[in-house]
Short mmCIF file of C-alpha atoms in Angstrom, two decimals:
data_model
loop_
_atom_site.label_atom_id
_atom_site.label_comp_id
_atom_site.label_asym_id
_atom_site.label_seq_id
_atom_site.Cartn_x
_atom_site.Cartn_y
_atom_site.Cartn_z
CA MET A 1 -18.46 -4.87 -27.49
CA SER A 2 -14.91 -5.40 -26.25
CA GLN A 3 -12.13 -6.52 -28.91
CA HIS A 4 -11.50 -9.22 -26.37
CA THR A 5 -15.13 -10.73 -26.16
CA GLU A 6 -14.40 -13.38 -28.55
CA ALA A 7 -11.07 -14.42 -27.03
CA VAL A 8 -12.61 -14.71 -23.12
CA GLN A 9 -15.44 -16.63 -24.82
CA GLN A 10 -12.83 -19.48 -25.75
CA LEU A 11 -11.65 -19.05 -22.63
CA ILE A 12 -14.49 -20.14 -20.89
CA ARG A 13 -14.92 -22.97 -23.44
CA GLU A 14 -11.54 -24.12 -22.71
CA LEU A 15 -11.50 -24.08 -19.05
CA PRO A 16 -14.96 -24.56 -17.90
CA ALA A 17 -14.01 -26.11 -14.44
CA LEU A 18 -12.74 -22.72 -13.41
CA ASP A 19 -14.49 -20.31 -11.20
CA TRP A 20 -15.49 -17.29 -13.84
CA ILE A 21 -17.03 -14.08 -12.93
CA THR A 22 -19.15 -12.90 -15.94
CA GLU A 23 -21.55 -11.04 -13.64
CA PRO A 24 -21.80 -6.77 -14.57
CA THR A 25 -21.98 -5.72 -10.75
CA ARG A 26 -19.52 -8.18 -9.28
CA LEU A 27 -17.26 -7.53 -12.50
CA GLY A 28 -17.24 -4.22 -11.98
CA ARG A 29 -16.21 -4.35 -8.18
CA LEU A 30 -13.46 -6.43 -9.28
CA SER A 31 -12.31 -3.88 -12.09
CA GLN A 32 -11.72 -0.90 -8.67
CA ASP A 33 -9.41 -0.08 -6.23
CA PHE A 34 -9.88 2.76 -4.17
CA ALA A 35 -8.40 5.42 -6.85
CA TRP A 36 -11.32 7.44 -5.88
CA PHE A 37 -9.42 8.55 -3.04
CA SER A 38 -8.02 10.73 -5.87
CA PRO A 39 -10.41 12.95 -8.05
CA VAL A 40 -7.72 13.02 -10.45
CA LEU A 41 -7.42 9.39 -11.00
CA LYS A 42 -11.77 8.80 -10.26
CA GLU A 43 -12.22 10.79 -13.55
CA ALA A 44 -9.10 8.99 -15.65
CA LEU A 45 -10.65 6.05 -14.44
CA GLN A 46 -14.06 6.23 -15.00
CA GLY A 47 -15.81 2.96 -16.94
CA LYS A 48 -12.04 1.28 -17.25
CA ARG A 49 -12.92 -2.57 -16.50
CA GLY A 50 -12.56 -6.02 -17.39
CA ASP A 51 -14.19 -8.53 -19.72
CA ILE A 52 -14.13 -11.30 -17.34
CA ALA A 53 -12.68 -12.36 -14.05
CA VAL A 54 -11.50 -15.47 -12.59
CA ARG A 55 -10.85 -16.66 -9.20
CA PRO A 56 -8.21 -19.61 -9.18
CA ARG A 57 -7.62 -21.57 -6.14
CA THR A 58 -4.41 -23.77 -7.08
CA GLU A 59 -1.36 -23.33 -9.13
CA GLU A 60 -2.38 -25.37 -11.75
CA GLU A 61 -5.45 -23.29 -12.33
CA VAL A 62 -3.24 -20.35 -12.25
CA ARG A 63 -0.94 -21.79 -14.72
CA GLN A 64 -4.03 -23.25 -16.99
CA VAL A 65 -5.54 -19.69 -16.95
CA VAL A 66 -2.34 -17.81 -17.48
CA ALA A 67 -0.97 -20.03 -20.85
CA ALA A 68 -4.51 -19.78 -22.23
CA CYS A 69 -4.06 -15.85 -22.10
CA ALA A 70 -0.48 -16.20 -23.43
CA ARG A 71 -1.68 -18.20 -26.37
CA HIS A 72 -4.87 -15.86 -27.01
CA ALA A 73 -3.25 -12.32 -26.14
CA ILE A 74 -5.86 -11.73 -23.54
CA PRO A 75 -4.67 -8.84 -20.92
CA ILE A 76 -4.45 -9.70 -17.65
CA THR A 77 -4.84 -7.54 -14.64
CA VAL A 78 -3.57 -9.41 -11.22
CA ARG A 79 -5.65 -8.26 -7.99
CA GLY A 80 -5.67 -8.82 -4.22
CA SER A 81 -8.06 -7.50 -2.34
CA GLY A 82 -8.48 -4.19 -4.31
CA THR A 83 -7.34 -2.07 -1.31
CA GLY A 84 -5.04 0.13 -3.21
CA ASN A 85 -4.84 3.58 -4.11
CA TYR A 86 -3.55 4.40 -7.38
CA GLY A 87 -5.51 2.36 -9.86
CA GLN A 88 -3.04 -0.30 -9.86
CA CYS A 89 -6.03 -3.23 -10.14
CA VAL A 90 -7.78 -1.14 -12.61
CA PRO A 91 -7.45 -2.96 -16.03
CA LEU A 92 -6.84 0.10 -18.69
CA GLN A 93 -7.47 -2.23 -21.79
CA GLY A 94 -10.11 -4.70 -20.39
CA GLY A 95 -8.97 -8.29 -20.73
CA LEU A 96 -8.96 -10.58 -17.92
CA ILE A 97 -8.87 -9.95 -14.28
CA LEU A 98 -7.05 -12.31 -12.19
CA ASP A 99 -8.40 -12.26 -8.67
CA MET A 100 -6.01 -14.19 -6.59
CA SER A 101 -8.10 -13.54 -3.10
CA GLY A 102 -8.75 -17.45 -3.64
CA TYR A 103 -4.75 -18.77 -3.59
CA ASN A 104 -4.54 -17.88 -0.34
CA ALA A 105 -2.77 -20.80 1.69
CA PHE A 106 -0.55 -20.74 4.81
CA GLY A 107 2.74 -22.26 4.39
CA TRP A 108 4.66 -22.35 7.28
CA VAL A 109 6.94 -20.40 10.32
CA ARG A 110 10.34 -21.46 10.55
CA GLY A 111 12.16 -19.40 13.32
CA SER A 112 11.58 -16.02 11.83
CA VAL A 113 10.67 -16.59 8.54
CA GLY A 114 7.31 -17.29 7.21
CA ARG A 115 5.81 -18.13 3.78
CA ALA A 116 2.25 -17.73 2.47
CA GLN A 117 0.42 -18.18 -0.91
CA SER A 118 0.06 -14.32 -2.29
CA GLY A 119 -3.64 -14.10 -1.85
CA ILE A 120 -3.39 -15.02 2.21
CA ARG A 121 -5.04 -11.95 3.72
CA LEU A 122 -2.62 -10.13 6.30
CA SER A 123 -4.63 -10.43 9.18
CA GLU A 124 -4.85 -14.16 8.67
CA PHE A 125 -0.96 -14.49 8.28
CA ASP A 126 -0.70 -12.60 11.78
CA ALA A 127 -3.02 -15.07 13.25
CA GLN A 128 -0.97 -18.12 11.96
CA ALA A 129 2.23 -16.90 12.97
CA LYS A 130 1.11 -15.89 16.77
CA PRO A 131 0.82 -19.35 17.54
CA HIS A 132 4.69 -19.44 16.96
CA GLY A 133 5.45 -16.37 18.90
CA LYS A 134 5.97 -14.26 15.49
CA GLU A 135 3.99 -11.72 13.92
CA LEU A 136 4.40 -9.34 10.82
CA ARG A 137 7.09 -6.75 10.53
CA TRP A 138 4.58 -4.66 9.24
CA LEU A 139 1.14 -3.99 9.21
CA PRO A 140 -0.98 -1.95 6.76
CA SER A 141 -4.38 -0.24 8.36
CA THR A 142 -6.21 -2.52 5.25
CA PHE A 143 -4.61 -5.37 7.09
CA ARG A 144 -8.09 -6.95 7.85
CA SER A 145 -8.71 -7.46 4.24
CA ALA A 146 -5.44 -6.83 2.34
CA THR A 147 -3.67 -9.61 0.61
CA LEU A 148 0.37 -10.20 1.11
CA GLY A 149 0.72 -10.02 -2.88
CA GLY A 150 -1.18 -7.02 -3.43
CA LEU A 151 0.70 -5.45 -0.27
CA PHE A 152 3.96 -6.46 -2.37
CA GLY A 153 2.67 -5.35 -5.31
CA GLY A 154 1.09 -1.70 -4.75
CA GLY A 155 2.24 -0.93 -1.16
CA PHE A 156 4.46 0.52 1.20
CA GLY A 157 4.51 -0.88 4.23
CA GLY A 158 2.83 0.20 7.63
CA ALA A 159 2.43 -0.18 11.42
CA GLY A 160 6.08 -2.01 12.31
CA SER A 161 7.99 0.18 10.33
CA ILE A 162 9.16 2.36 12.56
CA ASN A 163 11.29 -0.73 13.87
CA HIS A 164 11.82 -2.37 10.21
CA GLY A 165 11.53 0.21 7.51
CA PRO A 166 9.27 0.07 4.79
CA LEU A 167 8.75 -3.35 2.95
CA ALA A 168 11.20 -2.36 0.68
CA ALA A 169 13.75 -2.38 2.80
CA PRO A 170 16.56 -5.04 2.48
CA GLY A 171 15.82 -8.10 4.65
CA ASN A 172 12.15 -7.93 5.15
CA VAL A 173 11.27 -9.67 1.83
CA LEU A 174 13.06 -12.84 1.37
CA ALA A 175 11.84 -14.69 -1.40
CA VAL A 176 9.40 -14.92 -4.43
CA ARG A 177 7.85 -17.74 -6.00
CA ALA A 178 6.46 -16.19 -9.54
CA MET A 179 5.05 -17.32 -12.91
CA THR A 180 6.16 -16.32 -16.29
CA VAL A 181 3.19 -15.31 -18.78
CA GLU A 182 3.89 -17.75 -21.90
CA PRO A 183 2.14 -20.47 -23.55
CA GLU A 184 4.13 -22.85 -21.15
CA PRO A 185 4.69 -20.54 -18.09
CA GLN A 186 7.32 -20.83 -16.12
CA VAL A 187 7.58 -20.92 -12.16
CA ILE A 188 10.93 -19.36 -10.71
CA GLU A 189 11.94 -18.53 -7.32
CA LEU A 190 13.67 -15.10 -6.90
CA SER A 191 15.12 -14.01 -3.61
CA GLY A 192 17.14 -11.11 -2.34
CA ALA A 193 17.49 -7.90 -4.45
CA GLU A 194 16.11 -9.88 -7.43
CA ALA A 195 12.82 -10.43 -5.68
CA MET A 196 12.47 -6.97 -5.21
CA LEU A 197 12.47 -6.20 -9.01
CA LEU A 198 8.74 -6.93 -8.68
CA HIS A 199 7.69 -4.91 -5.73
CA HIS A 200 5.64 -1.97 -6.10
CA THR A 201 5.35 -2.54 -9.69
CA TYR A 202 1.49 -2.99 -9.99
CA GLY A 203 1.78 -6.24 -11.05
CA THR A 204 3.53 -5.36 -14.58
CA ASN A 205 6.43 -7.56 -14.74
CA GLY A 206 5.50 -10.91 -12.78
CA ILE A 207 2.52 -12.92 -11.23
CA VAL A 208 3.54 -13.99 -7.46
CA LEU A 209 2.31 -16.97 -6.24
CA GLU A 210 4.19 -17.19 -3.00
CA LEU A 211 6.10 -14.76 -0.95
CA GLU A 212 8.86 -15.77 2.06
CA VAL A 213 8.93 -12.68 4.46
CA ALA A 214 10.92 -11.90 7.94
CA LEU A 215 8.90 -12.10 11.20
CA THR A 216 9.52 -10.28 14.45
CA THR A 217 8.27 -11.12 17.83
CA ALA A 218 4.88 -11.22 18.51
CA VAL A 219 4.17 -8.53 21.45
CA PRO A 220 0.56 -7.99 23.33
CA TRP A 221 1.02 -3.97 22.08
CA THR A 222 -0.79 -1.50 23.90
CA GLU A 223 -2.73 1.34 22.22
CA CYS A 224 -2.97 4.89 23.38
CA ILE A 225 -4.05 8.25 22.37
CA ALA A 226 -1.99 11.53 23.31
CA THR A 227 -3.27 14.91 22.45
CA PHE A 228 -1.78 18.65 22.67
CA THR A 229 -2.96 21.86 22.09
CA ASP A 230 -0.12 22.92 20.41
CA PHE A 231 1.05 21.87 17.23
CA ASP A 232 5.12 22.06 17.77
CA ALA A 233 4.75 19.99 21.24
CA ALA A 234 2.89 17.12 19.60
CA LEU A 235 5.05 17.17 16.97
CA ASP A 236 8.56 17.05 19.21
CA PHE A 237 6.69 14.77 21.22
CA ALA A 238 6.07 12.45 18.47
CA SER A 239 9.32 12.63 17.02
CA ARG A 240 11.33 12.27 20.26
CA PHE A 241 9.23 8.98 21.33
CA SER A 242 9.72 7.80 17.85
CA SER A 243 13.70 8.18 18.24
CA ALA A 244 13.87 6.75 22.22
CA PRO A 245 15.60 3.63 21.85
CA GLY A 246 14.82 2.08 24.62
CA LEU A 247 10.61 2.57 24.23
CA GLU A 248 9.59 -0.68 22.45
CA LYS A 249 6.77 0.89 20.12
CA LYS A 250 4.85 -0.45 16.63
CA GLU A 251 3.04 2.79 15.43
CA VAL A 252 3.33 6.89 15.79
CA CYS A 253 0.84 8.48 13.92
CA PHE A 254 0.54 12.26 14.23
CA LEU A 255 -2.66 14.07 13.35
CA GLY A 256 -2.60 17.86 12.81
CA ALA A 257 -5.47 19.84 13.69
CA PRO A 258 -8.11 19.75 12.24
CA ILE A 259 -7.81 16.10 11.39
CA PRO A 260 -8.79 14.43 14.70
CA ASP A 261 -11.85 16.42 14.36
CA HIS A 262 -12.80 14.01 11.34
CA LEU A 263 -12.21 11.02 13.51
CA THR A 264 -15.67 10.73 14.61
CA ALA A 265 -15.75 7.40 16.22
CA LEU A 266 -12.97 8.86 18.59
CA ALA A 267 -14.27 11.95 19.16
CA GLU A 268 -14.81 11.46 22.99
CA TYR A 269 -11.26 11.23 23.11
CA LEU A 270 -9.94 14.08 20.82
CA PRO A 271 -10.92 17.33 22.28
CA LYS A 272 -12.24 19.69 19.09
CA GLY A 273 -8.91 21.50 17.41
CA CYS A 274 -6.40 19.26 19.21
CA HIS A 275 -3.56 17.76 17.64
CA ALA A 276 -3.03 13.75 18.25
CA VAL A 277 -0.93 11.35 18.50
CA LEU A 278 -1.76 7.91 17.89
CA VAL A 279 0.45 5.15 19.48
CA VAL A 280 1.26 1.19 19.86
CA VAL A 281 3.24 0.67 22.32
CA ALA A 282 4.77 -2.37 24.36
CA PRO A 283 3.55 -2.57 27.69
CA HIS A 284 6.61 -2.20 29.84
CA SER A 285 7.28 0.87 27.95
CA GLU A 286 3.77 2.49 28.55
CA ALA A 287 4.99 4.37 31.70
CA GLY A 288 8.15 5.89 29.53
CA LEU A 289 5.22 7.05 27.04
CA ARG A 290 3.10 8.74 29.93
CA ALA A 291 6.14 10.45 31.17
CA MET A 292 7.13 11.58 27.81
CA VAL A 293 3.74 12.90 27.07
CA ALA A 294 3.61 14.62 30.43
CA GLN A 295 6.90 16.34 29.87
CA HIS A 296 5.26 17.64 26.40
CA GLY A 297 2.13 19.09 28.20
CA GLY A 298 0.36 16.22 26.64
CA THR A 299 -2.66 14.32 27.90
CA VAL A 300 -3.36 10.49 27.30
CA SER A 301 -6.98 10.18 26.53
CA TYR A 302 -7.14 6.65 25.57
CA ARG A 303 -5.62 3.98 26.31
CA ARG A 304 -6.74 -0.09 25.62
CA SER A 305 -4.74 -3.00 26.64
CA ALA A 306 -4.24 -5.94 23.76
CA GLU A 307 -6.62 -7.75 25.74
CA GLU A 308 -8.98 -5.04 25.18
CA VAL A 309 -8.66 -4.39 21.59
CA ALA A 310 -8.93 -7.91 20.86
CA ALA A 311 -11.98 -8.39 22.91
CA SER A 312 -14.12 -5.32 21.04
CA ASN A 313 -12.22 -6.01 17.58
CA LYS A 314 -11.35 -2.33 17.22
CA THR A 315 -7.64 -0.86 16.59
CA LEU A 316 -6.31 2.42 16.13
CA LEU A 317 -4.35 0.99 13.47
CA GLU A 318 -7.64 1.85 11.45
CA TYR A 319 -7.42 5.39 12.22
CA THR A 320 -3.56 5.53 10.93
CA TRP A 321 -1.95 5.54 7.31
CA ASN A 322 -4.29 5.75 4.60
CA HIS A 323 -7.49 4.86 6.59
CA THR A 324 -6.82 8.26 8.24
CA THR A 325 -7.78 9.39 4.75
CA LEU A 326 -11.03 7.26 4.49
CA ALA A 327 -11.93 8.46 7.83
CA ALA A 328 -11.94 12.07 7.13
CA MET A 329 -13.32 11.77 3.69
CA LYS A 330 -16.30 10.20 4.81
CA VAL A 331 -16.74 13.52 6.85
CA ASP A 332 -15.56 15.83 4.18
CA LYS A 333 -15.91 14.40 0.60
CA GLY A 334 -14.10 17.53 -0.74
CA LEU A 335 -10.81 15.77 0.88
CA THR A 336 -7.87 14.32 -1.19
CA TYR A 337 -4.31 13.74 -0.03
CA ILE A 338 -0.53 13.40 -0.61
CA GLN A 339 2.17 11.51 0.08
CA SER A 340 5.58 12.61 0.82
CA GLY A 341 9.14 11.65 2.10
CA PHE A 342 10.76 14.30 4.05
CA ASP A 343 14.73 14.54 4.97
CA PRO A 344 15.42 12.79 8.13
CA THR A 345 18.34 15.19 8.66
CA ARG A 346 15.80 18.09 8.62
CA ASN A 347 12.18 16.90 8.64
CA LEU A 348 10.82 18.57 11.70
CA ALA A 349 12.02 22.00 10.33
CA GLN A 350 10.48 20.96 6.85
CA VAL A 351 6.74 20.04 8.85
CA ARG A 352 7.04 22.96 10.36
CA ALA A 353 7.43 25.38 7.63
CA LEU A 354 5.14 23.57 5.34
CA GLU A 355 3.03 24.01 8.23
CA ALA A 356 2.87 27.78 8.36
CA GLU A 357 2.82 28.05 4.70
CA LEU A 358 -0.17 25.98 3.94
CA ALA A 359 -2.00 25.95 7.26
CA GLY A 360 -6.08 25.65 6.34
CA GLU A 361 -5.48 23.99 2.85
CA VAL A 362 -3.26 20.99 3.84
CA MET A 363 -3.45 19.21 7.22
CA MET A 364 -0.69 17.30 8.40
CA HIS A 365 -0.84 13.77 8.82
CA LEU A 366 2.95 12.04 9.62
CA GLU A 367 3.63 8.52 9.73
CA PHE A 368 7.40 7.61 11.77
CA LEU A 369 9.23 4.98 9.94
CA ARG A 370 12.46 4.21 9.58
CA THR A 371 14.05 4.65 6.13
CA ARG A 372 15.41 1.62 3.94
CA GLU A 373 18.95 3.04 5.11
CA GLY A 374 17.56 2.84 9.07
CA ALA A 375 17.41 6.20 9.90
CA LEU A 376 14.66 7.52 11.55
CA ASN A 377 12.28 9.74 9.41
CA CYS A 378 8.67 10.53 8.85
CA SER A 379 6.48 10.19 6.00
CA GLY A 380 3.20 12.46 5.27
CA LEU A 381 -0.24 11.31 4.07
CA GLN A 382 -0.99 14.78 4.52
CA LEU A 383 -5.06 15.80 3.73
CA ILE A 384 -5.84 18.79 0.96
CA ARG A 385 -9.01 20.71 0.69
CA TYR A 386 -9.25 19.96 -3.23
CA THR A 387 -9.98 22.63 -5.56
CA THR A 388 -8.23 22.56 -9.04
CA GLU A 389 -5.79 19.55 -10.13
CA ALA A 390 -3.58 22.88 -11.23
CA ARG A 391 -3.64 23.58 -7.47
CA LEU A 392 -2.73 19.97 -6.36
CA ASN A 393 0.37 19.83 -8.39
CA GLN A 394 1.29 23.29 -7.41
CA ILE A 395 1.00 22.43 -3.74
CA MET A 396 3.35 19.07 -4.29
CA GLN A 397 5.82 21.56 -5.98
CA ILE A 398 5.71 23.64 -2.61
CA TYR A 399 6.34 20.58 -1.06
CA ARG A 400 9.24 19.49 -3.53
CA ASP A 401 10.52 23.26 -3.41
CA HIS A 402 11.02 22.40 0.37
CA GLY A 403 13.53 19.62 -0.27
CA VAL A 404 10.39 17.27 0.54
CA GLN A 405 9.75 13.88 -1.93
CA ILE A 406 6.64 13.54 -3.43
CA ASN A 407 5.11 10.18 -4.45
CA ASN A 408 2.38 11.14 -6.84
CA PRO A 409 -0.74 9.33 -5.35
CA HIS A 410 -2.60 10.77 -8.46
CA VAL A 411 -1.08 8.85 -11.36
CA TYR A 412 -1.54 5.18 -12.59
CA ILE A 413 1.88 5.05 -14.08
CA VAL A 414 4.42 3.29 -12.20
CA GLU A 415 7.32 5.63 -13.29
CA ASP A 416 5.26 9.19 -12.47
CA GLY A 417 4.59 7.70 -8.86
CA LYS A 418 8.22 6.89 -8.27
CA GLN A 419 8.81 10.50 -10.36
CA ASN A 420 10.21 8.81 -13.19
CA ASN A 421 13.10 6.83 -10.95
CA LEU A 422 12.35 3.78 -12.34
CA ASP A 423 15.32 1.33 -11.97
CA PRO A 424 16.19 -0.39 -15.82
CA ALA A 425 16.34 -3.81 -14.07
CA VAL A 426 12.76 -3.23 -13.58
CA VAL A 427 11.90 -3.55 -17.29
CA ARG A 428 14.31 -6.09 -17.52
CA MET A 429 12.49 -8.16 -15.32
CA LYS A 430 9.46 -7.43 -17.43
CA HIS A 431 11.09 -8.62 -20.39
CA ARG A 432 11.67 -12.06 -18.48
CA PHE A 433 8.42 -12.94 -17.10
CA ASP A 434 6.02 -11.17 -19.55
CA PRO A 435 7.47 -11.10 -22.89
CA GLN A 436 4.11 -10.41 -24.62
CA GLY A 437 3.71 -7.60 -22.43
CA LEU A 438 0.26 -8.66 -21.25
CA LEU A 439 0.62 -7.73 -17.72
CA ASN A 440 -1.43 -4.79 -16.44
CA PRO A 441 -0.73 -3.13 -19.84
CA GLY A 442 -0.93 0.56 -19.58
CA LYS A 443 0.86 1.22 -16.15
CA LEU A 444 4.64 0.82 -17.24
CA ARG A 445 5.62 3.81 -19.60
CA SER A 446 9.16 1.97 -19.95
CA TRP A 447 7.48 -0.55 -21.78
CA MET A 448 5.35 1.53 -24.32
CA LYS A 449 5.94 2.79 -27.74
CA PRO A 450 8.73 5.06 -27.01
CA ASP A 451 8.19 8.81 -28.57
CA PRO A 452 10.09 9.71 -31.48
CA ALA A 453 13.33 10.83 -29.56
CA PRO A 454 13.11 8.54 -26.26
CA HIS A 455 14.97 9.73 -23.21
CA PRO A 456 18.07 7.19 -22.89
CA ALA A 457 17.17 6.44 -19.35
CA GLU A 458 14.00 5.12 -20.33
CA PRO A 459 14.60 1.17 -21.86
CA VAL A 460 12.21 0.14 -24.46
CA PRO A 461 11.82 -3.59 -25.62
CA ALA A 462 13.93 -4.03 -29.08
#
């Protein structure tokens, strides 16, 4: 029996009209995300589950359940559609799962700005923006099911980040409407840098109700695959095309061999042993794309217009970013992955050095993008043939030794994923929005009880 059993039953008695979920199978599903991408997290999080879930549909319902949880000291784990990879929505201490997927109304588009409730699916937001001639600036490969709030709380960016940087780049997220966890919850509007203190903290320091984001002009994108027999030629093409200022693009995904061999649904377009670059390009830039592919000795093996993509409901975006990992793991369950950020002043040299050192054990997957500061760079989602956790850590250290940043996807603590580089203002924000420490407890080390001699850079509550 859970320590929260009696308190949870009291929730139902106090708020009988809410959409409560107690059926074990559904509750188990709502207690999981894609943390199983990591064999380390799969083991660490096994058996963790909530005691009850609720799916509110109005702000008042959110307020009622949050107030009741604050009164009864019940932990709250907020989730969208559960497409995260680090156990962001896996409850470590049981309690309530606050499923925000039903709180999903679209708000408005005004000029190049859009607003919606946090539970809206990104695909629906994009569809609502298109009649206004606009689209989201970034679209993760999970766009069909991922929610706007989920992307903000635990995501990074996606297609479009090559133009606008990741979600965290200044100017992408303009405002956040959030609720405090207190017996009398407050709703507070945050903007600019202050709003970003809730970003990528796994829902530990505030309940996001609405987001206001910058949009970009909608384009009828064309999708292409370029294949190469030479690793260096493919890499040079991907980098040069990404940096070409006159060629408009939305996505450039480099897949070194043997990753393309794992994309079985695209097998007829991917010669065995090839290196591939998946590209989403504006129609008026397609001729320039083809010329550049030819200059690097490649072949355009696949091409679909925006109309053909819409008619087939199949998009190359679902073979990029972490969908590459998903597709590969369906073929080889012995794979896992890491997340890496290269030095924009020497990224290709770093990639080549690591490919030479780790080929056969680590497969090179790169996503080209702009950094928060605007420099062209690539971010890695390398596939790894998993053997042991010790070897996995060795590989990540080899990357660091080459000057490459690792955002460790095999940990569920916010600070560990950020290499302990947490802005103290994030913890101050948690004091403001979650004074009892009920939101996703166990995920923010700086909130936990300190060691006898805490590190001075890690603030702890008084």
